Structures are given as C-alpha cells and as structure tokens.
N, CA, C and O atoms as a DFTB+ gen file, in Angstrom:
356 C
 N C O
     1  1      -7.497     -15.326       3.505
     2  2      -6.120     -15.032       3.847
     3  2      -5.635     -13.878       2.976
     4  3      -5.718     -14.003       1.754
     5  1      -5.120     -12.732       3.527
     6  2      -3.966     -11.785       2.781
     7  2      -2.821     -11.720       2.767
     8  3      -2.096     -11.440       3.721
     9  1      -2.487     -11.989       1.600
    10  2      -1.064     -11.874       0.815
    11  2      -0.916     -10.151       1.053
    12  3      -1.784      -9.278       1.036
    13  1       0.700     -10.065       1.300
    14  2       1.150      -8.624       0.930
    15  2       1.020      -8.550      -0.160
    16  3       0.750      -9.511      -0.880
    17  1       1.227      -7.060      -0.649
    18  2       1.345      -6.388      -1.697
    19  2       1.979      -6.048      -2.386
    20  3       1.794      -4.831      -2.337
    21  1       3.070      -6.321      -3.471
    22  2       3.768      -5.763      -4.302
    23  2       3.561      -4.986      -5.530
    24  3       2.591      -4.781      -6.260
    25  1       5.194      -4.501      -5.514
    26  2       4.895      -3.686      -6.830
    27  2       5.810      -4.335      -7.792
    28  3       6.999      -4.534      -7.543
    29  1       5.183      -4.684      -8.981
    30  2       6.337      -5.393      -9.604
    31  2       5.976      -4.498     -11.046
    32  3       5.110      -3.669     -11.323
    33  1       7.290      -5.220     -11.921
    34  2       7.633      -4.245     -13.313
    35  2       7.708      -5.661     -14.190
    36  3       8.076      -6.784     -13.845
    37  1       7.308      -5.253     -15.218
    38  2       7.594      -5.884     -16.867
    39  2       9.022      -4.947     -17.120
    40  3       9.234      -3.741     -17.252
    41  1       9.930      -6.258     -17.110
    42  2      11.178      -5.652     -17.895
    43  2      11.676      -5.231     -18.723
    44  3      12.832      -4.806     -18.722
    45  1      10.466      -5.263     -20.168
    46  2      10.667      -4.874     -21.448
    47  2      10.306      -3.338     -21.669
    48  3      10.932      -2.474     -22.283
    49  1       8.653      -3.242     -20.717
    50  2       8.186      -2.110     -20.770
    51  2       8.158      -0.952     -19.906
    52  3       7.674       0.143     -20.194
    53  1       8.858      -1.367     -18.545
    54  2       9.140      -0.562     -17.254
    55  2       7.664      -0.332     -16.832
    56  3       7.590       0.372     -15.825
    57  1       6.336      -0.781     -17.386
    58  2       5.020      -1.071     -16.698
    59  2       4.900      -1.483     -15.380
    60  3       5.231      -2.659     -15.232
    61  1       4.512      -0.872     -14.296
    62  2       4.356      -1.412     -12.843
    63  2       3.245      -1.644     -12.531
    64  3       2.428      -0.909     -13.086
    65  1       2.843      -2.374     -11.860
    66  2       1.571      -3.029     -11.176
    67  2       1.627      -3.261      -9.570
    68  3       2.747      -3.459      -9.101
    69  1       0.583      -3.254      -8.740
    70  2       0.326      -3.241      -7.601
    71  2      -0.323      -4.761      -7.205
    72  3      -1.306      -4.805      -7.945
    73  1      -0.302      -5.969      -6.472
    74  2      -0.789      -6.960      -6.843
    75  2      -1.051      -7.167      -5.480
    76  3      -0.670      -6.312      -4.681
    77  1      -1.575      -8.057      -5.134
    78  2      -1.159      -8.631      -3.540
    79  2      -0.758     -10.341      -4.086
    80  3      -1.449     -11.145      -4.711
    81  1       0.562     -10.442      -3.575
    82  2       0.976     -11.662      -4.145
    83  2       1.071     -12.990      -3.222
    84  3       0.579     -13.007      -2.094
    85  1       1.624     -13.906      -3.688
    86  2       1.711     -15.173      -3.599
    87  2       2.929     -15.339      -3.174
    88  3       3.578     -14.570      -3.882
    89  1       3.840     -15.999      -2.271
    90  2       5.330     -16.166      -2.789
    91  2       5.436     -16.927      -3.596
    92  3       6.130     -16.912      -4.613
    93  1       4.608     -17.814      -3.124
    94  2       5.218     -19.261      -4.308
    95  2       4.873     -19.216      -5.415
    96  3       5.001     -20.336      -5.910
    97  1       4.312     -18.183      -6.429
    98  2       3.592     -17.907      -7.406
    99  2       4.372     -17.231      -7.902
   100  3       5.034     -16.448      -7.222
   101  1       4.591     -17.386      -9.846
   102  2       5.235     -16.669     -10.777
   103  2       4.188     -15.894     -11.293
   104  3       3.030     -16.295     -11.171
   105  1       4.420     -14.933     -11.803
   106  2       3.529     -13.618     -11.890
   107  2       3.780     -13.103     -13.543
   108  3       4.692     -12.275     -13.553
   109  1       3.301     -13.328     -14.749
   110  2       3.782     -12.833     -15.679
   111  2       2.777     -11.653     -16.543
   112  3       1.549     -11.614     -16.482
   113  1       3.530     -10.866     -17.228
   114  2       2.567      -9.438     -18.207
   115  2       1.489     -10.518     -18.282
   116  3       1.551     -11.724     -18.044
   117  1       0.244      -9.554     -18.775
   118  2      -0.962     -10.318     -19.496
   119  2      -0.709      -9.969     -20.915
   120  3      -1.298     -10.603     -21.791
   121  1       0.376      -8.718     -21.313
   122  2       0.444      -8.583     -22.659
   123  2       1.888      -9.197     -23.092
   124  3       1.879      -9.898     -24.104
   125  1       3.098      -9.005     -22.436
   126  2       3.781      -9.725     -23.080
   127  2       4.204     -11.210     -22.959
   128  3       4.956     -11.755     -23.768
   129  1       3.706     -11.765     -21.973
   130  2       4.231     -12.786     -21.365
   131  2       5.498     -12.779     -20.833
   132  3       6.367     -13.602     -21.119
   133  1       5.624     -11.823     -20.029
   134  2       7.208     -11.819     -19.372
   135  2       7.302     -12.010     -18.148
   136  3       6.270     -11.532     -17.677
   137  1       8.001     -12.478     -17.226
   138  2       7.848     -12.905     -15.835
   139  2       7.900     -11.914     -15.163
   140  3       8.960     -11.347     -15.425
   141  1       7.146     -11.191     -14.176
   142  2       7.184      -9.595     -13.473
   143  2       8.396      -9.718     -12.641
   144  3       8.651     -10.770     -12.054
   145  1       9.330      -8.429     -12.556
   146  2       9.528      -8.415     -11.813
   147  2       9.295      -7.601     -10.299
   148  3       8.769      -6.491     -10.219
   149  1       9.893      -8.539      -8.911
   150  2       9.398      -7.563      -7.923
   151  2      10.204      -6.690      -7.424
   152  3      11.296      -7.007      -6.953
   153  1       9.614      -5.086      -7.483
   154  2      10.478      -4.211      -7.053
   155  2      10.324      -3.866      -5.744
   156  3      11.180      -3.329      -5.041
   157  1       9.191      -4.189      -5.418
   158  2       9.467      -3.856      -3.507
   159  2       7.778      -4.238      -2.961
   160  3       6.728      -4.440      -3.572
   161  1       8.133      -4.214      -1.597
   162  2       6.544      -4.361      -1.074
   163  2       6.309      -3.360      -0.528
   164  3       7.150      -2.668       0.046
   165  1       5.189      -3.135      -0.615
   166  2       3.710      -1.898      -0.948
   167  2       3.668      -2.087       0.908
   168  3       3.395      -3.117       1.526
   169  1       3.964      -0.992       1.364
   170  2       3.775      -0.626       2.771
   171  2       2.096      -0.262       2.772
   172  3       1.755       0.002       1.618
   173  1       1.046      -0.179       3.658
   174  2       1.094      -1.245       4.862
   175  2       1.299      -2.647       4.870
   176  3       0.884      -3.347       3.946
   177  1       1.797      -3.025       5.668
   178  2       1.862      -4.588       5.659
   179  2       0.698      -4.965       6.297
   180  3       0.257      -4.313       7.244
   181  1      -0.034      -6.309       5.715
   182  2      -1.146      -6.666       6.790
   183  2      -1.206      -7.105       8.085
   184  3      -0.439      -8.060       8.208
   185  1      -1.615      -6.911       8.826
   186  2      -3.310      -6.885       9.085
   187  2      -3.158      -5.343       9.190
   188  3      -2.958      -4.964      10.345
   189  1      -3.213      -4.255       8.139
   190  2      -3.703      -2.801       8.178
   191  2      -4.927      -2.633       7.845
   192  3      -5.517      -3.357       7.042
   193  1      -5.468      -1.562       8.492
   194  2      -6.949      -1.940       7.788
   195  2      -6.894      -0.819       6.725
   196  3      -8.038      -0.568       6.346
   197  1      -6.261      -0.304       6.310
   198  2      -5.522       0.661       5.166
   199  2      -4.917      -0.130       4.164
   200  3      -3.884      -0.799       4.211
   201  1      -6.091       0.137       2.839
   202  2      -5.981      -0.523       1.137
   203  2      -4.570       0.480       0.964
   204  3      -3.584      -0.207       0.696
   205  1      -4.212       2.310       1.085
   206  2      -3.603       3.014       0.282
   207  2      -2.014       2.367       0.585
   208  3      -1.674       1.874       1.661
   209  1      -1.225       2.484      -0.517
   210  2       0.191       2.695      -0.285
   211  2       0.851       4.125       0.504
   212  3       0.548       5.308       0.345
   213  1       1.874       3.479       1.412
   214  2       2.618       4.778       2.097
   215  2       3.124       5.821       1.037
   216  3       4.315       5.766       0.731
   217  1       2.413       6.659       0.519
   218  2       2.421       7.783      -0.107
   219  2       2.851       8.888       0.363
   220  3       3.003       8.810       1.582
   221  1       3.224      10.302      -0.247
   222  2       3.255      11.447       0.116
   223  2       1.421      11.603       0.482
   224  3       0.751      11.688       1.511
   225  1       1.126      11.578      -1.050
   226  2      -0.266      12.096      -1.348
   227  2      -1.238      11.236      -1.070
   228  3      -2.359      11.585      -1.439
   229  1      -1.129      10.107      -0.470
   230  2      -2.068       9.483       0.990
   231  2      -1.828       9.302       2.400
   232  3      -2.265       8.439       3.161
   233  1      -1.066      10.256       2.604
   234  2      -0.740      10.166       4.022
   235  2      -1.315      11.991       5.270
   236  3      -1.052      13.171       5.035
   237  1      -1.736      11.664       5.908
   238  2      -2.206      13.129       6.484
   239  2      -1.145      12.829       8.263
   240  3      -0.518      11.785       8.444
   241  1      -1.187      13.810       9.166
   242  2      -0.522      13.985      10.686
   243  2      -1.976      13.949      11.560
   244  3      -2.765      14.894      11.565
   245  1      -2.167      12.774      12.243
   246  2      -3.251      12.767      13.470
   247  2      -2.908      13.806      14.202
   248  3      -1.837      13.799      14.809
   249  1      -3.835      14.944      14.260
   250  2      -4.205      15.880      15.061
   251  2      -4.025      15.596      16.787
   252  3      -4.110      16.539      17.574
   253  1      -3.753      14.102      17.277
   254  2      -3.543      14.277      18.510
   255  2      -2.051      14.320      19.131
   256  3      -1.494      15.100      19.903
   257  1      -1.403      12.435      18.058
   258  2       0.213      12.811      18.383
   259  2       0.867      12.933      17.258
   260  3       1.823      12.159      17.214
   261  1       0.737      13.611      16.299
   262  2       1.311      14.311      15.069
   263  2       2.395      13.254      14.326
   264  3       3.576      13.379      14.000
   265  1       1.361      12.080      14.211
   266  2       2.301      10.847      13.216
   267  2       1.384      10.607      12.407
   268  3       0.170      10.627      12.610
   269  1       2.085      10.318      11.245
   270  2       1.259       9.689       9.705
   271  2       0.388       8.751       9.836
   272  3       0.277       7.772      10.574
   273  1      -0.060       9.092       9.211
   274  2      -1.952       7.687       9.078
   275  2      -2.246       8.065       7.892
   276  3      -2.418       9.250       7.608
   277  1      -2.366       6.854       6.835
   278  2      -3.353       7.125       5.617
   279  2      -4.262       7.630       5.867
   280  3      -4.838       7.446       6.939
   281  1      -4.726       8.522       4.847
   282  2      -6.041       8.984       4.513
   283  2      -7.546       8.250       5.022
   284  3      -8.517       8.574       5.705
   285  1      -7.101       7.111       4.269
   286  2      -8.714       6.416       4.493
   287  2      -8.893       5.748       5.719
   288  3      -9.745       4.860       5.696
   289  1      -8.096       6.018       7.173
   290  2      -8.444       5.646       8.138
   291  2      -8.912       6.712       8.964
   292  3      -8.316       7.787       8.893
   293  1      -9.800       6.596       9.669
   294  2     -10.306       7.066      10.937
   295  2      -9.610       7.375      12.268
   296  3      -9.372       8.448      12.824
   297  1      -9.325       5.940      12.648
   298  2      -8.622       6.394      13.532
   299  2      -6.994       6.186      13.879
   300  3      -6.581       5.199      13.271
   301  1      -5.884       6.876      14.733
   302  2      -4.922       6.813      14.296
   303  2      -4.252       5.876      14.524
   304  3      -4.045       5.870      15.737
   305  1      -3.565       4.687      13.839
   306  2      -3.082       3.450      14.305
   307  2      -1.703       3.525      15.209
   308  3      -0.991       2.536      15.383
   309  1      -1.432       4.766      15.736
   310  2      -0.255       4.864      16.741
   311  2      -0.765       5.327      17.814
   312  3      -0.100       4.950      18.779
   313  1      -2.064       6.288      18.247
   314  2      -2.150       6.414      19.460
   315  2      -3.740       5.796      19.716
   316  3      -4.400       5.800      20.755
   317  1      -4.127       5.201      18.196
   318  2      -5.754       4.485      18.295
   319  2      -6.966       5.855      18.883
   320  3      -8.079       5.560      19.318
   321  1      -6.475       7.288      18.780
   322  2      -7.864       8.102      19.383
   323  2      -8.191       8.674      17.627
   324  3      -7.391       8.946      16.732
   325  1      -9.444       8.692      17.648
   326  2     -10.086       9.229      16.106
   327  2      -9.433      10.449      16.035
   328  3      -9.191      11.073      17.068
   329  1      -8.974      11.055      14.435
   330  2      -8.501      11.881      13.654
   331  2      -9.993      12.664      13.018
   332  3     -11.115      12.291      12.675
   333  1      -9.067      14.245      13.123
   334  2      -9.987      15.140      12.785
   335  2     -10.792      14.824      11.451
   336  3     -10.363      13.757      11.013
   337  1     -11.886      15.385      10.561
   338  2     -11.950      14.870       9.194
   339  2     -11.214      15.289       8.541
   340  3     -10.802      16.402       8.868
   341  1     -10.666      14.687       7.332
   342  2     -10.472      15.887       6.166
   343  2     -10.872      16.845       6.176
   344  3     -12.091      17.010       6.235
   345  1      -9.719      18.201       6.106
   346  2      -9.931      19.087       5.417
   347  2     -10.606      20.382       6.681
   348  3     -10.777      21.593       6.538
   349  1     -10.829      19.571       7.750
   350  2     -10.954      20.386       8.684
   351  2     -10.043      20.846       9.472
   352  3      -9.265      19.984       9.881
   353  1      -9.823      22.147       9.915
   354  2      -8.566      23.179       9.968
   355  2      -8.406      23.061      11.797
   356  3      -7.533      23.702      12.383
C-alpha cells in the first residue's frame, strides 16, 4: 500500500523532509525529538507512476499536447502518447 507524501519541518530547526506518511502516525526529528511538522503534500498524488515532486526543475512540456509531465516519465499522463527524449530538440 502507498501512503502520500509529505513534506514536513522540525520547528526548532526549519529542517524539511520528504516522507510518504501515515495519517494516523506521529512523525518526530531523529535528532531532536520534536514532533514534525506537516507543511503540505508532495504532488503527485498516488497511483502516479512518478517518484519526482511537482517541481520547476522536474517538470518538462509533452511534445504532443504541450502539458507538464515529470521528467522521469515516458509517457504523457494527459494525452498517454510517448514524449520525445530528453534533450532532444
């Protein structure tokens, strides 16, 4: 089973972390012992088959209908036809 993903902060140290969480689960530092807090959830939501967060700098335009798709997918999850490779013009 997958849990979404958050990003949560240590309140002492403004330290953020990426987790895939639990709801029912308290989440605390491993260094200070402080309870994390959550600052938001980490877009894609599951079932994506995309690990990256909705980024500037992981996101590219499918070459067929010119909408965002992470990087590390293949093909485009809005019109489903395969994306050019990286880096090819």
């Amino acid at each position: 089973m997958s849990f979404p993903r958050y990003r949560m902060r240590t309140p002492s140290t403004g330290r953020e972390i990426i987790i895939e969480g639990d709801p029912d689960e308290v989440y605390v530092d491993r260094d200070t012992g402080e309870e994390l807090d959550v600052v938001g959830m980490v877009l894609p939501l599951p079932p994506s088959k995309s690990k990256l967060p909705w980024a500037v700098e992981n996101l590219r335009f499918c070459n067929w209908c010119d909408q965002l798709a992470q990087r590390d997918l293949n093909d485009c999850p809005t019109c489903g036809r395969r994306m050019a490779p990286l880096g090819a013009a």
